[in-house]
Short mmCIF file of C-alpha atoms and ligand atoms in Angstrom, two decimals:
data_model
loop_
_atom_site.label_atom_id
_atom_site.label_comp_id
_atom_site.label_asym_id
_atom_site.label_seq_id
_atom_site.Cartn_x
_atom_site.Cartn_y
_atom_site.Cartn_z
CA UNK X 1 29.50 105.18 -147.59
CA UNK X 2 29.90 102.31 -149.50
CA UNK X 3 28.82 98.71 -147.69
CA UNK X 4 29.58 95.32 -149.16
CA UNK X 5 26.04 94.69 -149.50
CA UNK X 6 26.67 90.63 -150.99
CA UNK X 7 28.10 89.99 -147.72
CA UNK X 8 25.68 91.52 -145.82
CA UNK X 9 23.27 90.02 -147.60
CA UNK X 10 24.70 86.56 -146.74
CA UNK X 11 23.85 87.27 -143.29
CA UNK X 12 19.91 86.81 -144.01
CA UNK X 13 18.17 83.93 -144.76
CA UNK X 14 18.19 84.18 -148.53
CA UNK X 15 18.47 81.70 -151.04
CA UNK X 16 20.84 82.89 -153.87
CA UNK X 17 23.39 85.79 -154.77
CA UNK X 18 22.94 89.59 -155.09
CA UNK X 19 23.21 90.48 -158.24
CA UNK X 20 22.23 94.55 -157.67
CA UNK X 21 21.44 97.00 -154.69
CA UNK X 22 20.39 100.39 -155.31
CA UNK X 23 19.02 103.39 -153.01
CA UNK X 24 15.23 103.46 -153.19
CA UNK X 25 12.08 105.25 -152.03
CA UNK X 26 11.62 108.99 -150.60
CA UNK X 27 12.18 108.38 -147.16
CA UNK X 28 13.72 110.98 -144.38
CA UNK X 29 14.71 108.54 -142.44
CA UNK X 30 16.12 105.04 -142.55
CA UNK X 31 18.77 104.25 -145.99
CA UNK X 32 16.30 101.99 -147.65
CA UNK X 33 17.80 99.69 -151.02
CA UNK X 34 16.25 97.68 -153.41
CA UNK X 35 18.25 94.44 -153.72
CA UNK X 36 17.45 91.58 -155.89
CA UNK X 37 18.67 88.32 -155.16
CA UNK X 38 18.98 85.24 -158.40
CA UNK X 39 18.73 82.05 -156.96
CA UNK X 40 19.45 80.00 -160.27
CA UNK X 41 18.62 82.47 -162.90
CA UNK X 42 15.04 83.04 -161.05
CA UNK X 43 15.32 86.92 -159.36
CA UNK X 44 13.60 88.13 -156.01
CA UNK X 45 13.26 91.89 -154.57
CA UNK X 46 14.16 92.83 -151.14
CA UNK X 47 13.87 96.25 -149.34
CA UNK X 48 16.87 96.25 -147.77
CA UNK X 49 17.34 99.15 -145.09
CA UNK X 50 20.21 100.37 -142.99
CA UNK X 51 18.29 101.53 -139.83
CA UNK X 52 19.07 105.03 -138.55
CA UNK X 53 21.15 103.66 -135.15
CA UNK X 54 21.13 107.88 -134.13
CA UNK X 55 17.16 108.22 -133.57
CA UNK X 56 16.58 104.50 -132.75
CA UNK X 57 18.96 103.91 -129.85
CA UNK X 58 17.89 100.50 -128.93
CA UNK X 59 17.75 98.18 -132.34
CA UNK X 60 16.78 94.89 -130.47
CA UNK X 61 13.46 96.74 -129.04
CA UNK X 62 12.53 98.43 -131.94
CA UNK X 63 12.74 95.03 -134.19
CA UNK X 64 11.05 93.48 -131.15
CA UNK X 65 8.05 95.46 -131.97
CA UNK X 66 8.21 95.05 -135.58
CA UNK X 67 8.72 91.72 -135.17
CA UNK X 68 5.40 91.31 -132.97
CA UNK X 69 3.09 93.74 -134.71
CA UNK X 70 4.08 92.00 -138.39
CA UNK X 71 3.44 88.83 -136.79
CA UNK X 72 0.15 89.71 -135.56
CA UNK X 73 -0.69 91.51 -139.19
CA UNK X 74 0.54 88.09 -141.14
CA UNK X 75 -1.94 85.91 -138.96
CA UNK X 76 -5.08 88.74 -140.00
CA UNK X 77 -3.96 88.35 -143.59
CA UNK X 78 -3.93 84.65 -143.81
CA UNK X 79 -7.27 84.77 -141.36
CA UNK X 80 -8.81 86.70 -144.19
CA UNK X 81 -7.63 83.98 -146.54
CA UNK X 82 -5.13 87.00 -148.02
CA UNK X 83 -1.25 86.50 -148.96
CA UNK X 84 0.65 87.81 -145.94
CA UNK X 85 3.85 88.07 -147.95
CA UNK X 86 2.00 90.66 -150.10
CA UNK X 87 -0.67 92.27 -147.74
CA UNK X 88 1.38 92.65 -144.61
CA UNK X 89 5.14 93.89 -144.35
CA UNK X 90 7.36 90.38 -143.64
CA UNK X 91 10.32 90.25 -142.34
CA UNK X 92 13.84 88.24 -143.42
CA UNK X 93 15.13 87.05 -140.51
CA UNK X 94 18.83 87.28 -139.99
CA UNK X 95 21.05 83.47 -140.33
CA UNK X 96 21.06 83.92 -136.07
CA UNK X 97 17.29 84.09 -136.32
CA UNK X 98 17.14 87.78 -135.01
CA UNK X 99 15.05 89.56 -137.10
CA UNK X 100 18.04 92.26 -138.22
CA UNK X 101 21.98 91.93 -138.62
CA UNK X 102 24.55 93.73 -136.63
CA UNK X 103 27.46 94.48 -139.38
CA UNK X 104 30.55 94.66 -136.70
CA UNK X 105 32.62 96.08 -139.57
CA UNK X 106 30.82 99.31 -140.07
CA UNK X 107 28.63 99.00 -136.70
CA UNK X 108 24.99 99.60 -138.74
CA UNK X 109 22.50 97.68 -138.17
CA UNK X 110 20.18 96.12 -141.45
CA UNK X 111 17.01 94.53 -141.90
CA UNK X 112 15.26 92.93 -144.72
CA UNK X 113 12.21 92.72 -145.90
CA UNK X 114 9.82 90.69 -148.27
CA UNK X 115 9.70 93.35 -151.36
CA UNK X 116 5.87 93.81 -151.42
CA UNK X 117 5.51 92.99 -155.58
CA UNK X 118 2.76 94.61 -157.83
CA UNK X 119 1.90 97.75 -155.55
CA UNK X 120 3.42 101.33 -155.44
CA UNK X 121 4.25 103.72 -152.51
CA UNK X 122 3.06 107.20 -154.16
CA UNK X 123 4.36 110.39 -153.37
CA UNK X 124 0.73 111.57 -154.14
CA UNK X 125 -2.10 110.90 -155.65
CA UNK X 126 -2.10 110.24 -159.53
CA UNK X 127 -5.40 108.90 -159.98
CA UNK X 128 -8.66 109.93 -158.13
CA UNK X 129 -9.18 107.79 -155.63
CA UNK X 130 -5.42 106.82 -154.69
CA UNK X 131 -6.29 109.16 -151.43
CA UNK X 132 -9.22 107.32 -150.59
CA UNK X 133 -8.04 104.14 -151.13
CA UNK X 134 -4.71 105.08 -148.31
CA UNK X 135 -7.30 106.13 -145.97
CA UNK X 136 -9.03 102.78 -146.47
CA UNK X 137 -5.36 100.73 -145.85
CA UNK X 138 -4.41 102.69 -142.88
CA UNK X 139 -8.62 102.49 -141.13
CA UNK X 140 -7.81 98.53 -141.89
CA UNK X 141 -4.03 99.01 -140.13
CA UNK X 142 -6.05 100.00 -137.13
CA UNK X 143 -8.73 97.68 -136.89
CA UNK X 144 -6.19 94.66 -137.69
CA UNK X 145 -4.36 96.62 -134.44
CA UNK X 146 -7.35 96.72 -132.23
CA UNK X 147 -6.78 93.60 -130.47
CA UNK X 148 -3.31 93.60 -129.98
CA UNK X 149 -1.80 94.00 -126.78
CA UNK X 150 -0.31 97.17 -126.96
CA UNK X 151 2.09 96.43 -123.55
CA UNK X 152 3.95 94.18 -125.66
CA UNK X 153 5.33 97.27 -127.13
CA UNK X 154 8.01 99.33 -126.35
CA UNK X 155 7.94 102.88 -126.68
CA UNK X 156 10.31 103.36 -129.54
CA UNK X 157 10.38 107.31 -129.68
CA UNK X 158 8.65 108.42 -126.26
CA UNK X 159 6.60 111.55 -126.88
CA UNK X 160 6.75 111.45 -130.31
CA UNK X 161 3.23 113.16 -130.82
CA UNK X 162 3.35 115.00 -127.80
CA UNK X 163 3.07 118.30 -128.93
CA UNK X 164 3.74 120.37 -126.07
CA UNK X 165 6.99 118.36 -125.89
CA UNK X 166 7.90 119.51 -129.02
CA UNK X 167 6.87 123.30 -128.27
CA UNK X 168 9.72 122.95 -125.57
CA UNK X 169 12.50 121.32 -127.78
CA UNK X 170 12.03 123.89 -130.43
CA UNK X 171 12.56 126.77 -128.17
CA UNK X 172 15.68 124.69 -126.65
CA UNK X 173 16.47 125.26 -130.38
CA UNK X 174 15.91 128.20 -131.06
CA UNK X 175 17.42 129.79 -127.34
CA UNK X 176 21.05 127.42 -128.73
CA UNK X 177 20.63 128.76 -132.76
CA UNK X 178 24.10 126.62 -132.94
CA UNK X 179 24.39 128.04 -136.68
CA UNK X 180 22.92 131.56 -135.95
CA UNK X 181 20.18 130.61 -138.25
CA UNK X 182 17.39 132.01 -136.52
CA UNK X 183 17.96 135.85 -137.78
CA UNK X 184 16.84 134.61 -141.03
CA UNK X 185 13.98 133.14 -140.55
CA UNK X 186 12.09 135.22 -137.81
CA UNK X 187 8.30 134.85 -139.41
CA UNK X 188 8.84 130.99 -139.34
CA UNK X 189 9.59 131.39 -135.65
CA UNK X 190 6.70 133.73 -134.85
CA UNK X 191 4.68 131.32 -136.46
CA UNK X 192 5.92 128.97 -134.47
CA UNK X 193 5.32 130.74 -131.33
CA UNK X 194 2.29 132.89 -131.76
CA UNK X 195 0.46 129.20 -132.34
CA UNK X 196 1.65 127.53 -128.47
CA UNK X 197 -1.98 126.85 -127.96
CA UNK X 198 -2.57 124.43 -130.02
CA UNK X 199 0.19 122.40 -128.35
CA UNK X 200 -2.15 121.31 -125.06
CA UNK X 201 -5.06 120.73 -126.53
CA UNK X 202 -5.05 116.47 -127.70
CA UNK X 203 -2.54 116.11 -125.01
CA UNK X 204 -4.81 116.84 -122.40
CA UNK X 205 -7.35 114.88 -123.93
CA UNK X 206 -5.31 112.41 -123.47
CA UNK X 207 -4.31 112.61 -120.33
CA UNK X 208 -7.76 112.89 -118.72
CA UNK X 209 -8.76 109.96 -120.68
CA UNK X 210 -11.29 111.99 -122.99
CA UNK X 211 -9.43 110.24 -126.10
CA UNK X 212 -8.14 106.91 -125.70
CA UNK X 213 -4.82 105.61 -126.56
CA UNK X 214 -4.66 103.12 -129.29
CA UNK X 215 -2.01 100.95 -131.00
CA UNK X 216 -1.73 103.64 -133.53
CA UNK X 217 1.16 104.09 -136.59
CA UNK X 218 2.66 107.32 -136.05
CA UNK X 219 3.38 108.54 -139.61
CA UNK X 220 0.78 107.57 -142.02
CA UNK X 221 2.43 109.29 -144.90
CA UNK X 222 0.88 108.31 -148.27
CA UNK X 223 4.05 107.29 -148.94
CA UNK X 224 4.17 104.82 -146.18
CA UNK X 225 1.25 102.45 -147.54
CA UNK X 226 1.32 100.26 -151.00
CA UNK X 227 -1.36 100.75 -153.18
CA UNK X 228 -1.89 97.88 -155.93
CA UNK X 229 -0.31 99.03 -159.36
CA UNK X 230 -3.15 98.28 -161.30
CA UNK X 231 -6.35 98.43 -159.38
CA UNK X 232 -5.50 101.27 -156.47
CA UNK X 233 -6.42 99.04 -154.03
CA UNK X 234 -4.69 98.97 -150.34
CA UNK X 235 -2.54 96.27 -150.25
CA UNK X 236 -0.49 97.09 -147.39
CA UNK X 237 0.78 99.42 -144.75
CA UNK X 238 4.72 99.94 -144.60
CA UNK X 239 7.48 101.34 -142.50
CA UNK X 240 6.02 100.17 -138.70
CA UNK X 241 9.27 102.03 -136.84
CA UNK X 242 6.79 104.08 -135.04
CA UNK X 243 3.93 102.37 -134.36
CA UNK X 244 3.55 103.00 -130.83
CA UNK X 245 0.23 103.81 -128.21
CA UNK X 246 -1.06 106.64 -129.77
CA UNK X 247 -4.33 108.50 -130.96
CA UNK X 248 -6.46 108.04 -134.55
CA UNK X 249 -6.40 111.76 -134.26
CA UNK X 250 -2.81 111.46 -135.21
CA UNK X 251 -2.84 109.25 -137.79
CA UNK X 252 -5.54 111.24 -139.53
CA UNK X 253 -3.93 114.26 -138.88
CA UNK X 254 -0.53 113.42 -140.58
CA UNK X 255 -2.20 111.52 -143.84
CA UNK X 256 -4.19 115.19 -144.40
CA UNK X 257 -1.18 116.89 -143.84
CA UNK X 258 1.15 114.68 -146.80
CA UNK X 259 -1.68 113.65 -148.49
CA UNK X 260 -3.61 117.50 -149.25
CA UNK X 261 -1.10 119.48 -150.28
CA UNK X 262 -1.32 120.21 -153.57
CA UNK X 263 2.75 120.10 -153.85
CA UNK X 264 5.60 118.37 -152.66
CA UNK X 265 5.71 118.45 -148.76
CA UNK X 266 9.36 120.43 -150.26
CA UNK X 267 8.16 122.30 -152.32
CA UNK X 268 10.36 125.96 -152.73
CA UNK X 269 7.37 127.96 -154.75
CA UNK X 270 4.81 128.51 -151.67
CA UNK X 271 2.01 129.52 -154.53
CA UNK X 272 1.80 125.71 -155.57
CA UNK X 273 1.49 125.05 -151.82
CA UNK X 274 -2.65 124.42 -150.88
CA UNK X 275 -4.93 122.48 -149.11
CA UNK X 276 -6.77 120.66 -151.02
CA UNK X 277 -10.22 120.05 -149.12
CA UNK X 278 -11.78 117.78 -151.83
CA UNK X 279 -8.56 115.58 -151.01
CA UNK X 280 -10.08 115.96 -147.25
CA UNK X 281 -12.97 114.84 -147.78
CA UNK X 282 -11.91 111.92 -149.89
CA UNK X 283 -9.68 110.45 -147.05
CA UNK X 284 -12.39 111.37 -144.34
CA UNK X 285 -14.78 109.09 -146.37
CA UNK X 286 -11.97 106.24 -146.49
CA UNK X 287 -11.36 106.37 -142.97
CA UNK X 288 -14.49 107.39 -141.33
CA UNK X 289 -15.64 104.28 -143.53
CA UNK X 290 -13.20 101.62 -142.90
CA UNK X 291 -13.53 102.33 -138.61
CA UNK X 292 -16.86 101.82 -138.76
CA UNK X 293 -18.00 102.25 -135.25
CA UNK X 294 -14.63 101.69 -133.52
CA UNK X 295 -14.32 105.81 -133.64
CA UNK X 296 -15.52 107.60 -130.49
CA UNK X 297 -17.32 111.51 -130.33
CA UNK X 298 -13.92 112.67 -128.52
CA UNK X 299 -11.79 110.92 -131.42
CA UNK X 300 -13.98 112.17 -134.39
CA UNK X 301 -14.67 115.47 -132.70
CA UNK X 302 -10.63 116.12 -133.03
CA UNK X 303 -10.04 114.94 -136.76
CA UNK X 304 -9.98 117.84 -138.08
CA UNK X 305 -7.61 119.40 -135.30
CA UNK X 306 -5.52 116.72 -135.50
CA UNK X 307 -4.65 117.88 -139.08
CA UNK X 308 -3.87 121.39 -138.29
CA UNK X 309 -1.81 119.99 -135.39
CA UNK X 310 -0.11 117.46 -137.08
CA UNK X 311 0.80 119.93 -139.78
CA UNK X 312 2.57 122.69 -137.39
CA UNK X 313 3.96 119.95 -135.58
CA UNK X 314 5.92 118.64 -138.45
CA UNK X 315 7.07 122.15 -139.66
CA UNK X 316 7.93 122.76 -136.30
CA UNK X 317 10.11 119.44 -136.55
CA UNK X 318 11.68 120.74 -139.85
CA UNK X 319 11.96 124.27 -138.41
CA UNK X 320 13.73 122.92 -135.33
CA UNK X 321 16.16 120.86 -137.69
CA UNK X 322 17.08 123.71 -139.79
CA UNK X 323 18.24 125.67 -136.51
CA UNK X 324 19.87 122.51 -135.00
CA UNK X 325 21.74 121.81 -138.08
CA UNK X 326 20.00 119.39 -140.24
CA UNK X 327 20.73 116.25 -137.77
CA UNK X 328 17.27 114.38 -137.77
CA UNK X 329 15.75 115.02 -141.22
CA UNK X 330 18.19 113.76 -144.01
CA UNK X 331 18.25 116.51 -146.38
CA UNK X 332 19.12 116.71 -150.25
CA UNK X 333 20.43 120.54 -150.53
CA UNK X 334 21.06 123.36 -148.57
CA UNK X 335 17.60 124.97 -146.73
CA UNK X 336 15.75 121.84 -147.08
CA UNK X 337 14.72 121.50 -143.87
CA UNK X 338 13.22 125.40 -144.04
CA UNK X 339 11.58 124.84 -147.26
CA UNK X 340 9.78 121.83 -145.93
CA UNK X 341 8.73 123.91 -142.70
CA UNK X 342 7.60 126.75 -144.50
CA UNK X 343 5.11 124.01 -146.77
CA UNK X 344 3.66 123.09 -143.59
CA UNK X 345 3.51 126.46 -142.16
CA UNK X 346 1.66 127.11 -145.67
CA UNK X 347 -0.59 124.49 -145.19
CA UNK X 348 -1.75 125.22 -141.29
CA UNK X 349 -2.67 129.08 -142.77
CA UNK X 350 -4.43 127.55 -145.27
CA UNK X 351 -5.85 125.26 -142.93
CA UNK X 352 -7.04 127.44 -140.39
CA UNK X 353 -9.34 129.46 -142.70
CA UNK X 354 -11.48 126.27 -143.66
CA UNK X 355 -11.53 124.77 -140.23
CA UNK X 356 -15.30 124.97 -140.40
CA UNK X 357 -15.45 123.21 -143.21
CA UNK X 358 -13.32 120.81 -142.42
CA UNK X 359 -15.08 120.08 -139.45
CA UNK X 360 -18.36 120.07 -141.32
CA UNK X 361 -16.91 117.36 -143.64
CA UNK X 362 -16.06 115.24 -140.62
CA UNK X 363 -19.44 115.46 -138.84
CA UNK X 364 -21.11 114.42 -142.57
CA UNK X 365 -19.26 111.26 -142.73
P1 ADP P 401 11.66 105.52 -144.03
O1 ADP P 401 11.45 105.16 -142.60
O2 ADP P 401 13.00 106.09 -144.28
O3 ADP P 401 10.54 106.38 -144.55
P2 ADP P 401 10.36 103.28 -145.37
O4 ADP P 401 10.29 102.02 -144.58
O5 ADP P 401 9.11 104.09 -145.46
O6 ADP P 401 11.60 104.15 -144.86
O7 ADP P 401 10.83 102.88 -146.84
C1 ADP P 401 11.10 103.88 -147.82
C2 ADP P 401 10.42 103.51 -149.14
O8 ADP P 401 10.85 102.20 -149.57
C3 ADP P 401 8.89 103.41 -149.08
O9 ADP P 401 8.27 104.66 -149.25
C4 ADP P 401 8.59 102.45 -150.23
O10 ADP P 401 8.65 103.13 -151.48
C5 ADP P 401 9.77 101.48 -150.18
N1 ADP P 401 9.47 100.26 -149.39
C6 ADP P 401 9.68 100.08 -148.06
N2 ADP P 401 9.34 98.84 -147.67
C7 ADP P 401 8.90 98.19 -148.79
C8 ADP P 401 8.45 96.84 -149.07
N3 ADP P 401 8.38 95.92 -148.10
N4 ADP P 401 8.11 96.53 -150.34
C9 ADP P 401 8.21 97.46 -151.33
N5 ADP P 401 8.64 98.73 -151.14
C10 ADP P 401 8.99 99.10 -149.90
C1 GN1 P 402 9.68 111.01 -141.28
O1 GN1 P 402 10.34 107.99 -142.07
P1 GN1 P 402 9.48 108.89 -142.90
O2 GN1 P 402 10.18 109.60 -143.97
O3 GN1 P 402 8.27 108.07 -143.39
C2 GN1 P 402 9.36 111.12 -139.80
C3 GN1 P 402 7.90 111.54 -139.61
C4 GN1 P 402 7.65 112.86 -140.31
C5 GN1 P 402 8.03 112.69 -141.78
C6 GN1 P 402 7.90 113.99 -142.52
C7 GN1 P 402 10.49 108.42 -137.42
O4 GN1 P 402 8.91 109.98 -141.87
O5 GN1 P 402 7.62 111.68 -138.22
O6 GN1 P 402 6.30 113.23 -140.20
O7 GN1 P 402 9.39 112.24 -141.92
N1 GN1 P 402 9.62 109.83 -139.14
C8 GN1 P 402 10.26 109.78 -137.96
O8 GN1 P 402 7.87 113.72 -143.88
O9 GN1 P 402 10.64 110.77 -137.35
MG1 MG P 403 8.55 106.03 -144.81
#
């Protein structure tokens, strides 16, 4: 699809004209752009990002919450005597003063936001350290989160980490196999399936109040936090669709699962696909480091679960997709989806046999 992107552009407040809006980034999920505006010869970046209307039903909440946890971020940042325009996500509010635009000609929905200069989103890490250094931006996310009222928030994507939810919707899946794609890939389901008990465990946890919910980000890719160009240094966490009441086990659990694998989380060549533990123990440093005491025995106790869980969730996800028809997951070619399952699936084997370990690593830190 192509949008007019100068006029919808003119519907933020922007000083200046477009003079170029390309795709950008890696993400599955929203259309993001990078637009640059010249206001007199002198050029500015934007993200610009058509919002996926499909998984986020309700636009107005979902920039509600944006709206009040970037807010709340800003005001830490300038507290800290930091640049919030660089060291939180900001957003451009719309010329109505809501903070996205309705297009009535194609019926999308856009936001904009301040283009965060100087810093890169990696797809992994290129220098040592670039792990550690996430790990240190998202433990700051949280504490910056810690004393925000989290019933101001609306659930964006209800169950979203809920595991045993999940569990169910795949086998809804898998019972419809609309594309009778499920023949083909019978270990991925039997992975799948044999592994049901892991799908209880944090949930209950949960629910008996053993771990405690938390204003928590939901998908702490390292992709998903901006890293300073030069000096590796956090400068800020991105993409806030999901952050929702949730548990640090979560957030630790998906950074190890982008963040170890020693290929991309699509990669087709499964022998490129391990789990890097040194990687592990990198980010539980960061982390464990940057909570400081905020972390309780039930939280840290279920770190290194959370990774395995996070991992077969998320290939689960992909699986589910694949038999569903590639609707959530925007995919590139032809058995994407299964080729980023089958990376997870990788990574949980892998995984499993250094659970010790991994556990060991989080009790050291
Ligand atoms: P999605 O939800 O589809 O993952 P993101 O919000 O993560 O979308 O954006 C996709 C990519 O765009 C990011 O990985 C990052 O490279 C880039 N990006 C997003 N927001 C900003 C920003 N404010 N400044 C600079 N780059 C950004
Ligand atoms: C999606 O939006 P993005 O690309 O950062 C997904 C995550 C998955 C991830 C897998 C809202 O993240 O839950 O873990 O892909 N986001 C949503 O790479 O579903
Ligand atoms: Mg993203």
């Amino acid at each position: 699809m192509n949008y007019d992107f100068c006029k919808i552009i003119s519907n933020f407040k922007l000083k200046g004209e477009l003079v170029s809006c390309v795709r950008y980034g890696e993400g599955h999920i929203n259309e993001t752009y990078l637009a640059v505006v010249s206001d007199n010869g002198a050029e500015t970046k934007y993200i610009l990002q058509k919002i996926n209307k499909n998984l986020f039903q309700n636009v107005d909440k979902l920039m509600n919450n944006i709206r009040l946890v970037t807010e709340h971020t800003r005001k830490k940042v300038a507290e800290r005597g930091g640049n919030p325009d660089r060291e939180s996500l900001s957003i451009v509010y719309a010329i109505d003063g809501k903070p996205y635009y309705r297009s009535p000609e194609y019926d999308e929905y856009f936001r904009v936001y301040i283009f965060i200069t100087d810093a890169v989103a990696h797809q992994r890490e290129e220098r040592p350290g670039q792990f550690y250094q996430s790990a240190v931006a998202f433990g700051e996310f949280a504490n910056m989160l810690a004393d925000f009222n989290a019933s101001e928030l609306y659930e964006v994507l209800p169950d979203f980490h809920n595991t045993e939810k999940r569990f169910n919707d795949f086998k809804v899946s898998l019972a419809a196999d609309k594309l009778g794609r499920a023949a083909g890939v019978q270990a991925e389901i039997n992975f799948v399936l044999e592994r049901e008990k892991y799908c209880k465990s944090l949930v209950n946890l949960i629910k008996t109040g053993q771990i405690p919910l938390k204003v928590t980000h939901n998908d702490t890719k390292l992709n998903n936090v901006m890293l300073d160009e030069k000096t590796d240094k956090p400068v800020a966490v991105i993409d806030l669709d999901t952050v929702m009441p949730g548990t640090i086990c979560y957030d630790f659990g998906d950074s190890i699962r982008f963040g170890c694998n020693t290929a991309a989380e699509d990669e087709k060549d499964l022998s490129k696909v391990n789990f890097d533990i040194d990687l592990f123990e990198e980010y539980t440093k960061g982390y464990l480091s940057a909570l400081g005491k905020s972390i309780t025995p039930a939280e840290k106790n279920n770190l290194a679960f959370g990774a395995i869980l996070m991992t077969y969730e998320c290939g689960m996800r992909f699986l589910s997709d694949y038999l569903n028809g590639d609707t959530y997951f925007r995919i590139r070619r032809e058995g994407h989806n299964l080729d980023r399952a089958r990376t997870q699936f990788k990574l949980v084997s892998d995984m499993e046999k250094r659970f010790d370990e991994m556990k060991k690593i989080v009790a050291a830190y």
